[in-house]
Short mmCIF file of C-alpha atoms and ligand atoms in Angstrom, two decimals:
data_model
loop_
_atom_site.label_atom_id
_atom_site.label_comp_id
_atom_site.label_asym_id
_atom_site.label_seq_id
_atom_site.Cartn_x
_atom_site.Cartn_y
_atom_site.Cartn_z
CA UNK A 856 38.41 9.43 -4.73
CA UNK A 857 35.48 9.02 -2.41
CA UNK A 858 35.93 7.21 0.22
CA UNK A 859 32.82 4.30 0.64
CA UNK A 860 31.80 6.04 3.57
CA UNK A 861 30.85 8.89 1.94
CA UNK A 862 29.03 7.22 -0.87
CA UNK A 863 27.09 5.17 1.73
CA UNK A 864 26.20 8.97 3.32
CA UNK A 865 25.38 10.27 -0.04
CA UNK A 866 22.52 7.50 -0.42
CA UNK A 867 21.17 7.13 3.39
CA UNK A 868 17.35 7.44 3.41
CA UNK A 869 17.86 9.98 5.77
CA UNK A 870 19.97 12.20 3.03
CA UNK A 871 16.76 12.51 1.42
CA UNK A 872 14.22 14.39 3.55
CA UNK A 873 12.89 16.29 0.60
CA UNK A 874 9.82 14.16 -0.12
CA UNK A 875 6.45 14.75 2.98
CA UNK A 876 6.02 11.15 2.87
CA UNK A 877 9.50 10.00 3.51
CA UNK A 878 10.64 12.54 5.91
CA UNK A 879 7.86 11.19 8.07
CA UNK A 880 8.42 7.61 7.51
CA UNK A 881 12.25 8.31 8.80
CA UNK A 882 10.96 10.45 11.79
CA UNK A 883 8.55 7.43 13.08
CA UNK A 884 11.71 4.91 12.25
CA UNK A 885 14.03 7.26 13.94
CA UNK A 886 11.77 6.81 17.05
CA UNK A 887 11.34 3.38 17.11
CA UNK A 888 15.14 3.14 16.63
CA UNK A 889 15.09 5.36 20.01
CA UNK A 890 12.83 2.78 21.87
CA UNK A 891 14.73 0.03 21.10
CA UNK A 892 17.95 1.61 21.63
CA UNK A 893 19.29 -0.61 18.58
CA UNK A 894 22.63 -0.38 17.55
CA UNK A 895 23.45 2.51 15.81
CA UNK A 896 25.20 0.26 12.80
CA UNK A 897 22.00 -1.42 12.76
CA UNK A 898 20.09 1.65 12.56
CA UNK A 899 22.47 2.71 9.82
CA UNK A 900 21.57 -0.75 7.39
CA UNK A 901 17.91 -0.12 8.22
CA UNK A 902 18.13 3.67 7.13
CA UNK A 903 19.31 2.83 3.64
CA UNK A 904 18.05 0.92 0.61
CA UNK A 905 20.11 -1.78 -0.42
CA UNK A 906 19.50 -1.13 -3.87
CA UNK A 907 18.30 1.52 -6.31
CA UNK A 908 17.52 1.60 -10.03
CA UNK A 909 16.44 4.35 -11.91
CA UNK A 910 15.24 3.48 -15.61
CA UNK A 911 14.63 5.29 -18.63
CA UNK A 912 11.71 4.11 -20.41
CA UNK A 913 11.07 5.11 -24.11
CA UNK A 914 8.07 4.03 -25.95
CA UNK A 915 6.66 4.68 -29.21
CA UNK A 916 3.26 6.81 -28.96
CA UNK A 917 0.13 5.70 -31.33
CA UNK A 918 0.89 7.98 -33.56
CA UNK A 919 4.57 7.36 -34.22
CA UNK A 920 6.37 9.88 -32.10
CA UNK A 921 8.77 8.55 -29.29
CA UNK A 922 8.33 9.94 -25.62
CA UNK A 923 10.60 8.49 -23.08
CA UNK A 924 9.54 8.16 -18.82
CA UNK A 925 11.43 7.63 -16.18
CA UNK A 926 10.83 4.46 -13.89
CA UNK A 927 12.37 3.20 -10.88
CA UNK A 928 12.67 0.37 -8.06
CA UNK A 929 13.89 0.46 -4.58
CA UNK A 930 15.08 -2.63 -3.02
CA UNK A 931 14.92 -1.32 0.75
CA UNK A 932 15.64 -4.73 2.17
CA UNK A 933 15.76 -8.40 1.81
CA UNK A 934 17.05 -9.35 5.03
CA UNK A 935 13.67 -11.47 5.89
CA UNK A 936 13.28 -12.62 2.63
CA UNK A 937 12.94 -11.39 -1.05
CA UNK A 938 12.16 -7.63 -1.71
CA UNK A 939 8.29 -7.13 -2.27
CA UNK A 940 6.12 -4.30 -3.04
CA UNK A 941 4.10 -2.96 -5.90
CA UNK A 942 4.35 -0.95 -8.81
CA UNK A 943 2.59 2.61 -9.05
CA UNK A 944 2.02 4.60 -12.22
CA UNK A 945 1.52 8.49 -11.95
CA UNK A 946 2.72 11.95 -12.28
CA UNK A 947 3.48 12.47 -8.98
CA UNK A 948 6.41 9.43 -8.61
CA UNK A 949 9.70 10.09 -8.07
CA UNK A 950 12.46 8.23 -6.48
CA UNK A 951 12.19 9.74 -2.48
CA UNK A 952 8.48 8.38 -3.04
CA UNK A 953 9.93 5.10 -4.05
CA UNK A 954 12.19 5.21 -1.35
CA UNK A 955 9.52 5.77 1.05
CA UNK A 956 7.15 3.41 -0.34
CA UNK A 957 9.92 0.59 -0.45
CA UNK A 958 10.68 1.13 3.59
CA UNK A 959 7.15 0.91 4.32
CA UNK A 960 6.78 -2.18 2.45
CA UNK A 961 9.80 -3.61 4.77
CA UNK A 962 7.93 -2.97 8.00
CA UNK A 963 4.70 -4.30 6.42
CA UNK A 964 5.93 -7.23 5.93
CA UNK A 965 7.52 -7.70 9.22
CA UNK A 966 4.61 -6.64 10.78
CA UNK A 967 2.32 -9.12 9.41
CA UNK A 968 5.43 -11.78 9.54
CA UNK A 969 6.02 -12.36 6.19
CA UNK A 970 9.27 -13.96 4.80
CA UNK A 971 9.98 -10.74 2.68
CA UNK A 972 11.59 -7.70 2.62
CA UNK A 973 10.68 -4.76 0.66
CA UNK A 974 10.32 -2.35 -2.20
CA UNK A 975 8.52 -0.33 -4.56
CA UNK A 976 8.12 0.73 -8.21
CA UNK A 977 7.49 3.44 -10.41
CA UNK A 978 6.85 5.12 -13.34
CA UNK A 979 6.63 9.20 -13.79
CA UNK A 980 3.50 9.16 -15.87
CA UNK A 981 -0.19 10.07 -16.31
CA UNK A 982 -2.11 6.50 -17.49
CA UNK A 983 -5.11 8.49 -18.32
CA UNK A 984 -3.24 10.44 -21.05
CA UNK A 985 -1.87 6.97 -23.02
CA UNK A 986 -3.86 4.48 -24.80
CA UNK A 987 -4.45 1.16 -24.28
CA UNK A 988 -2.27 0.25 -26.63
CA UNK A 989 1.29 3.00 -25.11
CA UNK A 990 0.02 1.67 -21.52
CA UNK A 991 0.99 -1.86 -22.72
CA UNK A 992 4.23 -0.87 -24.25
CA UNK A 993 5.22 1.39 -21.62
CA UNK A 994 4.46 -1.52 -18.97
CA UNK A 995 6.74 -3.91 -21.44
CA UNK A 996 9.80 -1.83 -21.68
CA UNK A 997 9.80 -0.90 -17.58
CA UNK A 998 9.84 -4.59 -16.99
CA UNK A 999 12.44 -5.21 -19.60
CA UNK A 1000 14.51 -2.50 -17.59
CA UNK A 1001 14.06 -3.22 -14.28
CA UNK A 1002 14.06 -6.99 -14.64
CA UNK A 1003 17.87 -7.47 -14.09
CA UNK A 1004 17.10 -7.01 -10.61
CA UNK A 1005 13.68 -8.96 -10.06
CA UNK A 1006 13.30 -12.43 -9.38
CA UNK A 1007 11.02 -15.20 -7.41
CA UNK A 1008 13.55 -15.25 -4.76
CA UNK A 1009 14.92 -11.56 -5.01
CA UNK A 1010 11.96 -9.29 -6.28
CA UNK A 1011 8.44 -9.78 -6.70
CA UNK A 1012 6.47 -6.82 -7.79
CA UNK A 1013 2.45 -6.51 -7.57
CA UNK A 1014 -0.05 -4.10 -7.94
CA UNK A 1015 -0.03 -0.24 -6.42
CA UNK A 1016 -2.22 3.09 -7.44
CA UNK A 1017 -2.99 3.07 -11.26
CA UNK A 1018 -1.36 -0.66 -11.93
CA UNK A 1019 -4.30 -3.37 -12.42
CA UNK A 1020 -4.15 -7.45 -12.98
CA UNK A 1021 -4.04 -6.39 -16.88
CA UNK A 1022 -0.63 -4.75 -16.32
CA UNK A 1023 0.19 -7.59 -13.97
CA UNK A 1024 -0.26 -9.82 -16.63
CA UNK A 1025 1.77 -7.69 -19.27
CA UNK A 1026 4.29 -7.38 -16.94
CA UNK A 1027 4.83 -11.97 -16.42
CA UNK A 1028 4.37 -11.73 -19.88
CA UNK A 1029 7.54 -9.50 -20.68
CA UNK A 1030 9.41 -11.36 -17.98
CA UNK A 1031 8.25 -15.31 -19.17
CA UNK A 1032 8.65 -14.28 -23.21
CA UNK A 1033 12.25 -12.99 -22.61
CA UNK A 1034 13.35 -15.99 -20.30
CA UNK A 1035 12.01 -18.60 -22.22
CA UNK A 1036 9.84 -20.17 -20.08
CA UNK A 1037 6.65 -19.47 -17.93
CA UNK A 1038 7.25 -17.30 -14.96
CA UNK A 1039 4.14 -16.75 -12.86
CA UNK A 1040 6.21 -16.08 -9.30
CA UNK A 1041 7.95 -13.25 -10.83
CA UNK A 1042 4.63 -10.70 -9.97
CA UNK A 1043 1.59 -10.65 -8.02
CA UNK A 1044 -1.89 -9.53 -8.06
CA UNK A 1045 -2.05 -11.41 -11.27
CA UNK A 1046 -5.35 -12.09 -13.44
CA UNK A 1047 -6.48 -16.03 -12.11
CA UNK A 1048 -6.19 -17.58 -15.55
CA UNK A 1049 -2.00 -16.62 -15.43
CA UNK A 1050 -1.50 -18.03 -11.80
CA UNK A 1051 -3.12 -15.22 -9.78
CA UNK A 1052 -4.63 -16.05 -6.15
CA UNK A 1053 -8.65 -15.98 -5.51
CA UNK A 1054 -9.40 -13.56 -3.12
CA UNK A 1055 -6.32 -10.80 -3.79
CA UNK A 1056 -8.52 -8.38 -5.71
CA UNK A 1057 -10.11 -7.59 -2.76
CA UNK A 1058 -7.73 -8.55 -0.04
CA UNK A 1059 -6.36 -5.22 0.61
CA UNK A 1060 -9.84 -3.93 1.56
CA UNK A 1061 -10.98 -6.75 3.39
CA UNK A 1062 -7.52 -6.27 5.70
CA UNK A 1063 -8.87 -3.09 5.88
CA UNK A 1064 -12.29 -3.89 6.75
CA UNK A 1065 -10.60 -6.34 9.42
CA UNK A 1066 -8.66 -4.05 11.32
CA UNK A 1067 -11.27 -1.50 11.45
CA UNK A 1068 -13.69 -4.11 13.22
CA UNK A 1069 -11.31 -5.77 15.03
CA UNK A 1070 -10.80 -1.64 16.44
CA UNK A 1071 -14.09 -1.56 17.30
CA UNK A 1072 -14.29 -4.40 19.33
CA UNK A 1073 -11.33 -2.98 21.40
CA UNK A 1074 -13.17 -0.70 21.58
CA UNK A 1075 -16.93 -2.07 22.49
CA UNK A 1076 -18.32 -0.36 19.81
CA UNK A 1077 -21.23 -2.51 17.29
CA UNK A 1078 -20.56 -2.04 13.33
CA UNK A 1079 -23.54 -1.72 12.49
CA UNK A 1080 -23.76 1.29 14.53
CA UNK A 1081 -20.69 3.05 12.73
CA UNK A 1082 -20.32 5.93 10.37
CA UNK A 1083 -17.73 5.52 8.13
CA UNK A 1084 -16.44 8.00 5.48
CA UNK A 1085 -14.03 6.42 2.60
CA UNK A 1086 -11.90 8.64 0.66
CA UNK A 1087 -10.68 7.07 -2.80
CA UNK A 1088 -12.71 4.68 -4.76
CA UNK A 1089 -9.96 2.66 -6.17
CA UNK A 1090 -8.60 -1.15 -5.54
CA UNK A 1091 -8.70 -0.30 -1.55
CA UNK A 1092 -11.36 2.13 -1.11
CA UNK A 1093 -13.96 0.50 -3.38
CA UNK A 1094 -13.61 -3.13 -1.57
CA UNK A 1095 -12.82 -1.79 2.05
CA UNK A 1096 -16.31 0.16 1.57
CA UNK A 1097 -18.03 -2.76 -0.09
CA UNK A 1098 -16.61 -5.20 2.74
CA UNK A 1099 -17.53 -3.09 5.89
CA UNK A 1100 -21.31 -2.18 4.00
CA UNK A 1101 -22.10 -5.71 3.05
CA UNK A 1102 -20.54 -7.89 5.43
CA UNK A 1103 -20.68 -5.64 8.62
CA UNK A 1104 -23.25 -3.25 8.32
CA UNK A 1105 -21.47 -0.58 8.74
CA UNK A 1106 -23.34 2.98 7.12
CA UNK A 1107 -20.34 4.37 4.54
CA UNK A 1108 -21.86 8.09 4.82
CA UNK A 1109 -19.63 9.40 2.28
CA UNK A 1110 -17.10 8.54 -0.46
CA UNK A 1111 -14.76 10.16 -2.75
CA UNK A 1112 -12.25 9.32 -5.67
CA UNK A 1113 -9.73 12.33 -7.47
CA UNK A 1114 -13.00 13.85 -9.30
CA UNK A 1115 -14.96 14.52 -6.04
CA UNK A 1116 -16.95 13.21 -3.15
CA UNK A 1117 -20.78 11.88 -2.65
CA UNK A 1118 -21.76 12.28 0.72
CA UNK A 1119 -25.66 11.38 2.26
CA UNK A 1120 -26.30 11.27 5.95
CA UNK A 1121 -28.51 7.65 5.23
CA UNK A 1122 -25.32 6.35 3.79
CA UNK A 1123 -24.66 6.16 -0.18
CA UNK A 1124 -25.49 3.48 -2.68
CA UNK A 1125 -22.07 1.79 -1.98
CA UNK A 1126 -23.57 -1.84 -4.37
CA UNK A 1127 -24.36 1.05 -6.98
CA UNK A 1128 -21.10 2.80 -6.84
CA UNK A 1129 -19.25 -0.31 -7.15
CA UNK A 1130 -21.36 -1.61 -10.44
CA UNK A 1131 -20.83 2.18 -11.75
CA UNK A 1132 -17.01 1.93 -10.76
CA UNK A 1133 -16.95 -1.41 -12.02
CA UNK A 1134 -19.08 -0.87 -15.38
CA UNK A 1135 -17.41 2.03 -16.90
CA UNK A 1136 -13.46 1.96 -16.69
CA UNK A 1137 -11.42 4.84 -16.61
CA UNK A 1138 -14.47 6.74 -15.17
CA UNK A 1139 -14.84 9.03 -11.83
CA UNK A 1140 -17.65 9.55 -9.41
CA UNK A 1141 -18.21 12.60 -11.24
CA UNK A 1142 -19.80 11.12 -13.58
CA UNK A 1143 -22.45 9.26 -11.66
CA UNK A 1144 -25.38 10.58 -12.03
CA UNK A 1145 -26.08 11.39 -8.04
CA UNK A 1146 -30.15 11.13 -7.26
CA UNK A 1147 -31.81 13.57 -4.84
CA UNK A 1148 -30.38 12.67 -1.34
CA UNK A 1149 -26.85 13.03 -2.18
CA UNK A 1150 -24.82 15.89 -1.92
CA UNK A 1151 -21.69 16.49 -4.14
CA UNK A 1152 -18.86 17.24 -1.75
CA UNK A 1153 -14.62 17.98 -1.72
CA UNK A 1154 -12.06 15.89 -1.20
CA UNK A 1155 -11.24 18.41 2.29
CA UNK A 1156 -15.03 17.85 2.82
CA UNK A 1157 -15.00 14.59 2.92
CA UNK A 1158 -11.81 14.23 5.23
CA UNK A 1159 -13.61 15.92 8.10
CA UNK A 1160 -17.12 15.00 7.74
CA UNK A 1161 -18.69 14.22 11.22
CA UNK A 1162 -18.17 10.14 11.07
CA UNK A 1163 -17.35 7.73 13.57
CA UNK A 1164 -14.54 6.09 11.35
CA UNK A 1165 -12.34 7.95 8.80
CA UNK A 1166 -10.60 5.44 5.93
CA UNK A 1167 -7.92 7.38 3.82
CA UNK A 1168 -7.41 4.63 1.03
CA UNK A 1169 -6.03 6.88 -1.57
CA UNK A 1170 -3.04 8.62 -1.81
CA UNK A 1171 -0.47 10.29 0.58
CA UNK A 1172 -0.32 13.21 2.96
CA UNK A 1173 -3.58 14.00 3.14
CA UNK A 1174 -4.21 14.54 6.46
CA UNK A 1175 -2.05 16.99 7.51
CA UNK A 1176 -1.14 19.81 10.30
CA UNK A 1177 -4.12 22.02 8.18
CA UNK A 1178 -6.78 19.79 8.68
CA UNK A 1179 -5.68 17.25 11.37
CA UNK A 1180 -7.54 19.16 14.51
CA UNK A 1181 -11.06 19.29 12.47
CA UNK A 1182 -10.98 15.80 11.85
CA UNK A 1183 -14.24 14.70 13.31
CA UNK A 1184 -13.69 10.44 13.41
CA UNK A 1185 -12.88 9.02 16.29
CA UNK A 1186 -11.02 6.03 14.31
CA UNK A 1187 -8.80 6.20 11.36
CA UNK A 1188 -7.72 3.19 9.55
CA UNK A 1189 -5.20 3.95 6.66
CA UNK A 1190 -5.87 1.89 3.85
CA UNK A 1191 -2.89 4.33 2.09
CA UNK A 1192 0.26 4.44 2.20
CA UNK A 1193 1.61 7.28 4.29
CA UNK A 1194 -1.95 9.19 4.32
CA UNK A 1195 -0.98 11.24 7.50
CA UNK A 1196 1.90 13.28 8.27
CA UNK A 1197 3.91 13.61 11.51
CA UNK A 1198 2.77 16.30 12.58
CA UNK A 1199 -0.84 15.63 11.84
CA UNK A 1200 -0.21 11.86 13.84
CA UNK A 1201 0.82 14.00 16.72
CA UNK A 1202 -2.06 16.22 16.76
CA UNK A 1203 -4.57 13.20 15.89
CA UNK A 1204 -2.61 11.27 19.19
CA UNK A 1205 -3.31 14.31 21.44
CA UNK A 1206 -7.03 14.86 20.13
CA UNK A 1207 -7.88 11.25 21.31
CA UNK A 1208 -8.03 9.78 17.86
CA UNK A 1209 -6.95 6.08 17.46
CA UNK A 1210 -5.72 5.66 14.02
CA UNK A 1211 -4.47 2.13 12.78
CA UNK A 1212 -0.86 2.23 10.70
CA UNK A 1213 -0.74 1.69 7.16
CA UNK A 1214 1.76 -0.68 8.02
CA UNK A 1215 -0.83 -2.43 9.88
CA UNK A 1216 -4.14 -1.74 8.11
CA UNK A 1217 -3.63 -2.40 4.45
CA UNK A 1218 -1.16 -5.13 4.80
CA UNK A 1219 -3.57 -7.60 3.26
CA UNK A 1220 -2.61 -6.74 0.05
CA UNK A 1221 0.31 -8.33 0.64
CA UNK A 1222 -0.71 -11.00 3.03
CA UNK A 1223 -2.15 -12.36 -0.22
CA UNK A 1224 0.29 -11.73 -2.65
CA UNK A 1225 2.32 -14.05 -0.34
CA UNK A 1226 -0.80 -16.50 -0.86
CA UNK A 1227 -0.65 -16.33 -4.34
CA UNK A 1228 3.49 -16.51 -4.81
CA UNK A 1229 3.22 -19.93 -2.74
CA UNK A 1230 0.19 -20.70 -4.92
CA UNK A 1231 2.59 -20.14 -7.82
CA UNK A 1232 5.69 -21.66 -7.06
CA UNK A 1233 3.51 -25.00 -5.89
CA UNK A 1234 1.50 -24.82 -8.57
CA UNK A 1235 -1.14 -25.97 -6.26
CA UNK A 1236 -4.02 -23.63 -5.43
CA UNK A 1237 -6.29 -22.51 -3.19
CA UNK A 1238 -10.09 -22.04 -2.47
CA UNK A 1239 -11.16 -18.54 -2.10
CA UNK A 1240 -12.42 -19.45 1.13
CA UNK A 1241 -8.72 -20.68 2.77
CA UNK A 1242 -7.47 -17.47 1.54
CA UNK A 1243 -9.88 -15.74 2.90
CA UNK A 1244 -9.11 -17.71 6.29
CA UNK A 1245 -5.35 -16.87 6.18
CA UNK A 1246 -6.07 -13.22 5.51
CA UNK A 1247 -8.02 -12.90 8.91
CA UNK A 1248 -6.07 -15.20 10.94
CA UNK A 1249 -2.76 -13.11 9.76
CA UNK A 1250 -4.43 -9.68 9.91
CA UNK A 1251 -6.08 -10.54 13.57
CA UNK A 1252 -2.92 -11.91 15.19
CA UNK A 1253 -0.58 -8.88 13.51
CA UNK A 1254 -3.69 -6.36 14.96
CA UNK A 1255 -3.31 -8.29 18.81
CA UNK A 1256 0.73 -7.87 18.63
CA UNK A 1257 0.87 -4.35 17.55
CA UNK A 1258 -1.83 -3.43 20.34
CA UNK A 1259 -0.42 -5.61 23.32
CA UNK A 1260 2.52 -4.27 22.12
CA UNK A 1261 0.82 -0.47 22.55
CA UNK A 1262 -0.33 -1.30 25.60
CA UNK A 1263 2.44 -2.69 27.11
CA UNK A 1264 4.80 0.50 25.85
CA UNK A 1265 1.95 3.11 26.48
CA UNK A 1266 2.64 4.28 22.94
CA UNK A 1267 0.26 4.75 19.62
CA UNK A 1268 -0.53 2.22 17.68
CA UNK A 1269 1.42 3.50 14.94
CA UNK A 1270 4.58 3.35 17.27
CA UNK A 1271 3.98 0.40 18.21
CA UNK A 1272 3.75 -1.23 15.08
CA UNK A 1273 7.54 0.36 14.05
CA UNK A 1274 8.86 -0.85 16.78
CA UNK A 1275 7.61 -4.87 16.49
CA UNK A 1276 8.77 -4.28 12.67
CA UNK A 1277 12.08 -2.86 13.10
CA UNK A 1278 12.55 -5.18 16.05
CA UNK A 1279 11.96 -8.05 13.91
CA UNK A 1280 14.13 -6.29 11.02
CA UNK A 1281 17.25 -6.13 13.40
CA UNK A 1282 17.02 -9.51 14.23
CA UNK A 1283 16.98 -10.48 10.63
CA UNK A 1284 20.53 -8.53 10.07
CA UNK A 1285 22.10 -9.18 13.50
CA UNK A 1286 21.93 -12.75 12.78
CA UNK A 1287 22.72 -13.09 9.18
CA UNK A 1288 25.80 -10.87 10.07
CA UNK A 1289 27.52 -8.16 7.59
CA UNK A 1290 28.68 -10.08 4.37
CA UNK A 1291 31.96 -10.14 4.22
P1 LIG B 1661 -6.12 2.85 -7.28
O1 LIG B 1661 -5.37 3.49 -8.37
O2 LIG B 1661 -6.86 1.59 -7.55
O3 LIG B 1661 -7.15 3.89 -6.63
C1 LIG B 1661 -6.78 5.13 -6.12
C2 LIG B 1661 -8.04 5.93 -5.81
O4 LIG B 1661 -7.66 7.16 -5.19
C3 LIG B 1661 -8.84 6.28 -7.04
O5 LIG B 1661 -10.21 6.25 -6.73
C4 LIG B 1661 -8.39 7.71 -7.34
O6 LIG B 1661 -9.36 8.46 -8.07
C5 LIG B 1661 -8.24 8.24 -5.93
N1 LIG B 1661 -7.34 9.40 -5.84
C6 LIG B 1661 -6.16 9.59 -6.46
N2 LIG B 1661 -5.65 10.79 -6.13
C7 LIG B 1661 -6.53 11.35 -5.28
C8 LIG B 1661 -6.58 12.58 -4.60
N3 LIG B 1661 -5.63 13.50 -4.75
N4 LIG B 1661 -7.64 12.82 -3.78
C9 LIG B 1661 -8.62 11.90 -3.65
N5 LIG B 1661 -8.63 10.73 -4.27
C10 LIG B 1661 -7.60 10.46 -5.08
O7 LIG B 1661 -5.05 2.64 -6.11
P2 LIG B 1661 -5.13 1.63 -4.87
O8 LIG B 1661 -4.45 0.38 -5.27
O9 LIG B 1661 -6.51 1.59 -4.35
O10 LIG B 1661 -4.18 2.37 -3.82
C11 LIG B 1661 -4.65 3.39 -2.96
C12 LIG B 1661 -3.68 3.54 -1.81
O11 LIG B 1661 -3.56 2.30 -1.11
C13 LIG B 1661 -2.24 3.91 -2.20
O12 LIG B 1661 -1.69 4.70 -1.17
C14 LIG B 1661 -1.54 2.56 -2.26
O13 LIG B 1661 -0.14 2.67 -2.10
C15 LIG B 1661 -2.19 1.89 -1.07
N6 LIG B 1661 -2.14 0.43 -1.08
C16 LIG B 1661 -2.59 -0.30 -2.15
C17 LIG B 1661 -2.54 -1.69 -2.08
C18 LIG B 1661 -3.09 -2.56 -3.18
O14 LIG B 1661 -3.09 -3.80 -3.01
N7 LIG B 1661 -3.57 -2.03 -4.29
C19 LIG B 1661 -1.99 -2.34 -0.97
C20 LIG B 1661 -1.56 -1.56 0.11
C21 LIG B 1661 -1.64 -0.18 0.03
#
């Protein structure tokens, strides 16, 4: 028989270094845990997902054959609140990336003091290779799996890399159609006409854009004097570049998406770029016709091009031990999750480099997903420009905590922001107490 002990050892996070991103997510937990001296049984609940589901997910293909994917959610936590965090289609998803995904999504949200826990979601696929038509049914059949475990008040997915507000909207759909009723609070990042929020399209970059100029100021430096270099052209790149060109004058010097990179020393056509982007679905910068004074550059080019601010808004691990000590910025500001590696932090904190937590940086995201769920279980809504409001006035007073907090501990601001989340995490457990 095995003994619960050993079950609960067989799941720990910290079982499962195999995946980059979560083996570094544990190691910065693992030192907050040290600088709080919390309770080891506390340390143990934090370490460990309350809940996992892996899903099989068959669809039928256009043509009649059947194919069948494997999805998954990660409830890491719900002692602040119900689990939240978004849902990610690609290749490259498997369940330590869920796991790691889900535990940042519990910090986030204590960081910017939200009244939710976290997780993720998944699928194992490649959305450019389906249709329109398998993306829909594949979207239908993963919420029909996983939604024994979702819920307004337990489990409110949203949006993540690959997942839009069309598959938002599939996804209430699924969830209303089956219950019988309308359910808009079951997901966020929702089209407007189904309950969606203004302003969460571009929420996640303009969190982005705030922490990066509320950095600067820190740091006496003007805005529109900045370089800034943006790698991925998605949901957080795209806006986060847009925001910090057209509202801040910043000069975004060079860009790239999974194709390649555009770089130009005046700065690139970041309104043209966006119509392009925004014109043509499903198509890459490599495709836009570039005009004389921009060069076609790498992804590794693009990483440690000589800017004053680097944003890594795509995917994970991408600035690593290889590349961490040519990194020319003097300011990173994650808009990914988990875009540096431990090592690389380290070497970034010893090189003088200030880099803002994803934890910190591209909370807005969720800062308005929490908008929008209020929005929807009121079914009262908001002005763009309230949102808009909230988003700064949460982002600007989670940015002054997590550096006072720096400050005061002489540690990184990525430290830092652990240790106010897990802090606040603890407090959560310790006084609900251990059911039964
Ligand atoms: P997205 O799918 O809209 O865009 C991703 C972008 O990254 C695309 O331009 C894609 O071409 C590019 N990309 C993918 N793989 C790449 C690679 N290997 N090298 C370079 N570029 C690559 O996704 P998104 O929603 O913008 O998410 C980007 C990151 O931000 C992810 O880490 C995600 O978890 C995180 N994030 C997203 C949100 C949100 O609200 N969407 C919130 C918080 C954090």
């Amino acid at each position: 028989m095995v003994s619960p002990t050993n079950h609960l050892s067989q799941t720990a996070l910290s079982q499962h270094p195999s995946s980059g991103m979560l083996a570094t997510a544990l190691s910065q937990l693992n030192a907050a845990f040290q600088s709080l001296e919390l309770d080891e049984g506390l340390q143990a609940v934090i370490n460990q997902p309350e809940r996992e589901m892996t899903v099989s997910v068959p669809i039928r293909h256009d043509d009649g054959s059947i194919a069948v994917y494997t999805g998954y959610r990660v409830q890491h936590s719900s002692a602040r609140g119900p689990c939240k965090g978004g849902i990610r289609f690609h290749p490259a998803v498997d369940l330590d990336e869920v796991r790691a995904l889900a535990l940042l999504m519990t910090l986030k949200c204590a960081v910017a003091n939200l009244p939710y826990g976290g997780a993720k979601g998944g699928v194992s696929v490649d959305p450019r290779l389906l249709t329109t038509f398998e993306l829909e049914r594949l979207t239908r059949r993963y919420a029909a799996m996983i939604m024994p475990i979702l819920g307004g008040k337990r489990d409110i997915p949203a949006p993540d890399v690959n997942t839009n507000p069309g598959i938002m909207a599939w996804f209430m759909d699924t969830v209303s159609v089956i219950q019988g009723h309308h359910v808009p609070e079951i997901i966020t990042g929702k089209p407007l006409a189904l309950g969606g929020s203004l302003g969460r399209i571009d929420a996640t970059g303009r969190g982005v854009a705030i922490i990066t100029v509320e950095m600067l100021q820190r740091l006496g430096l003007d805005p529109r004097e900045m370089t800034v270099a943006v790698q991925g052209f998605g949901n957080v790149g795209l806006y986060a570049a847009s925001i910090l060109h057209n509202e801040y004058g910043c000069r975004i010097v060079g860009i790239s998406d999974v194709s390649s990179g555009l770089y130009s020393p005046l700065g690139v056509p970041v309104n043209s770029l966006c119509e392009f982007i925004g014109e043509n679905a499903g198509s890459y910068l490599d495709s836009y016709s570039a005009n004389g004074h921009l060069d076609r550059i790498t992804n590794e080019e693009l990483l440690t091009l000589d800017v004053d601010i680097l944003i890594p808004a795509a995917i994970e691990n991408q600035i690593t031990e290889r590349n961490a000590d040519q990194i020319q910025a003097k300011v990173i500001v994650e808009g990914a999750n988990g875009p540096t590696t431990f090592e690389a932090d380290r070497i970034l904190h010893q090189r003088g480099i200030l880099v803002a937590p994803d934890i910190l940086a591209n909370a807005g995201g969720v800062v308005v997903s929490y908008l929008e769920w209020v929005q929807d279980l009121q079914w009262f809504f908001m002005e763009e420009r309230e949102v808009q409001l909230e988003l700064t006035d949460v982002m600007r007073r989670s940015f002054q905590q997590v550096w006072s907090l720096a400050s005061d501990r002489s540690v990184d601001l990525r430290a830092a922001a652990y240790i106010l989340a897990v802090k606040r995490v603890a407090e959560a457990i310790s006084q609900r107490g251990i059911f039964p």
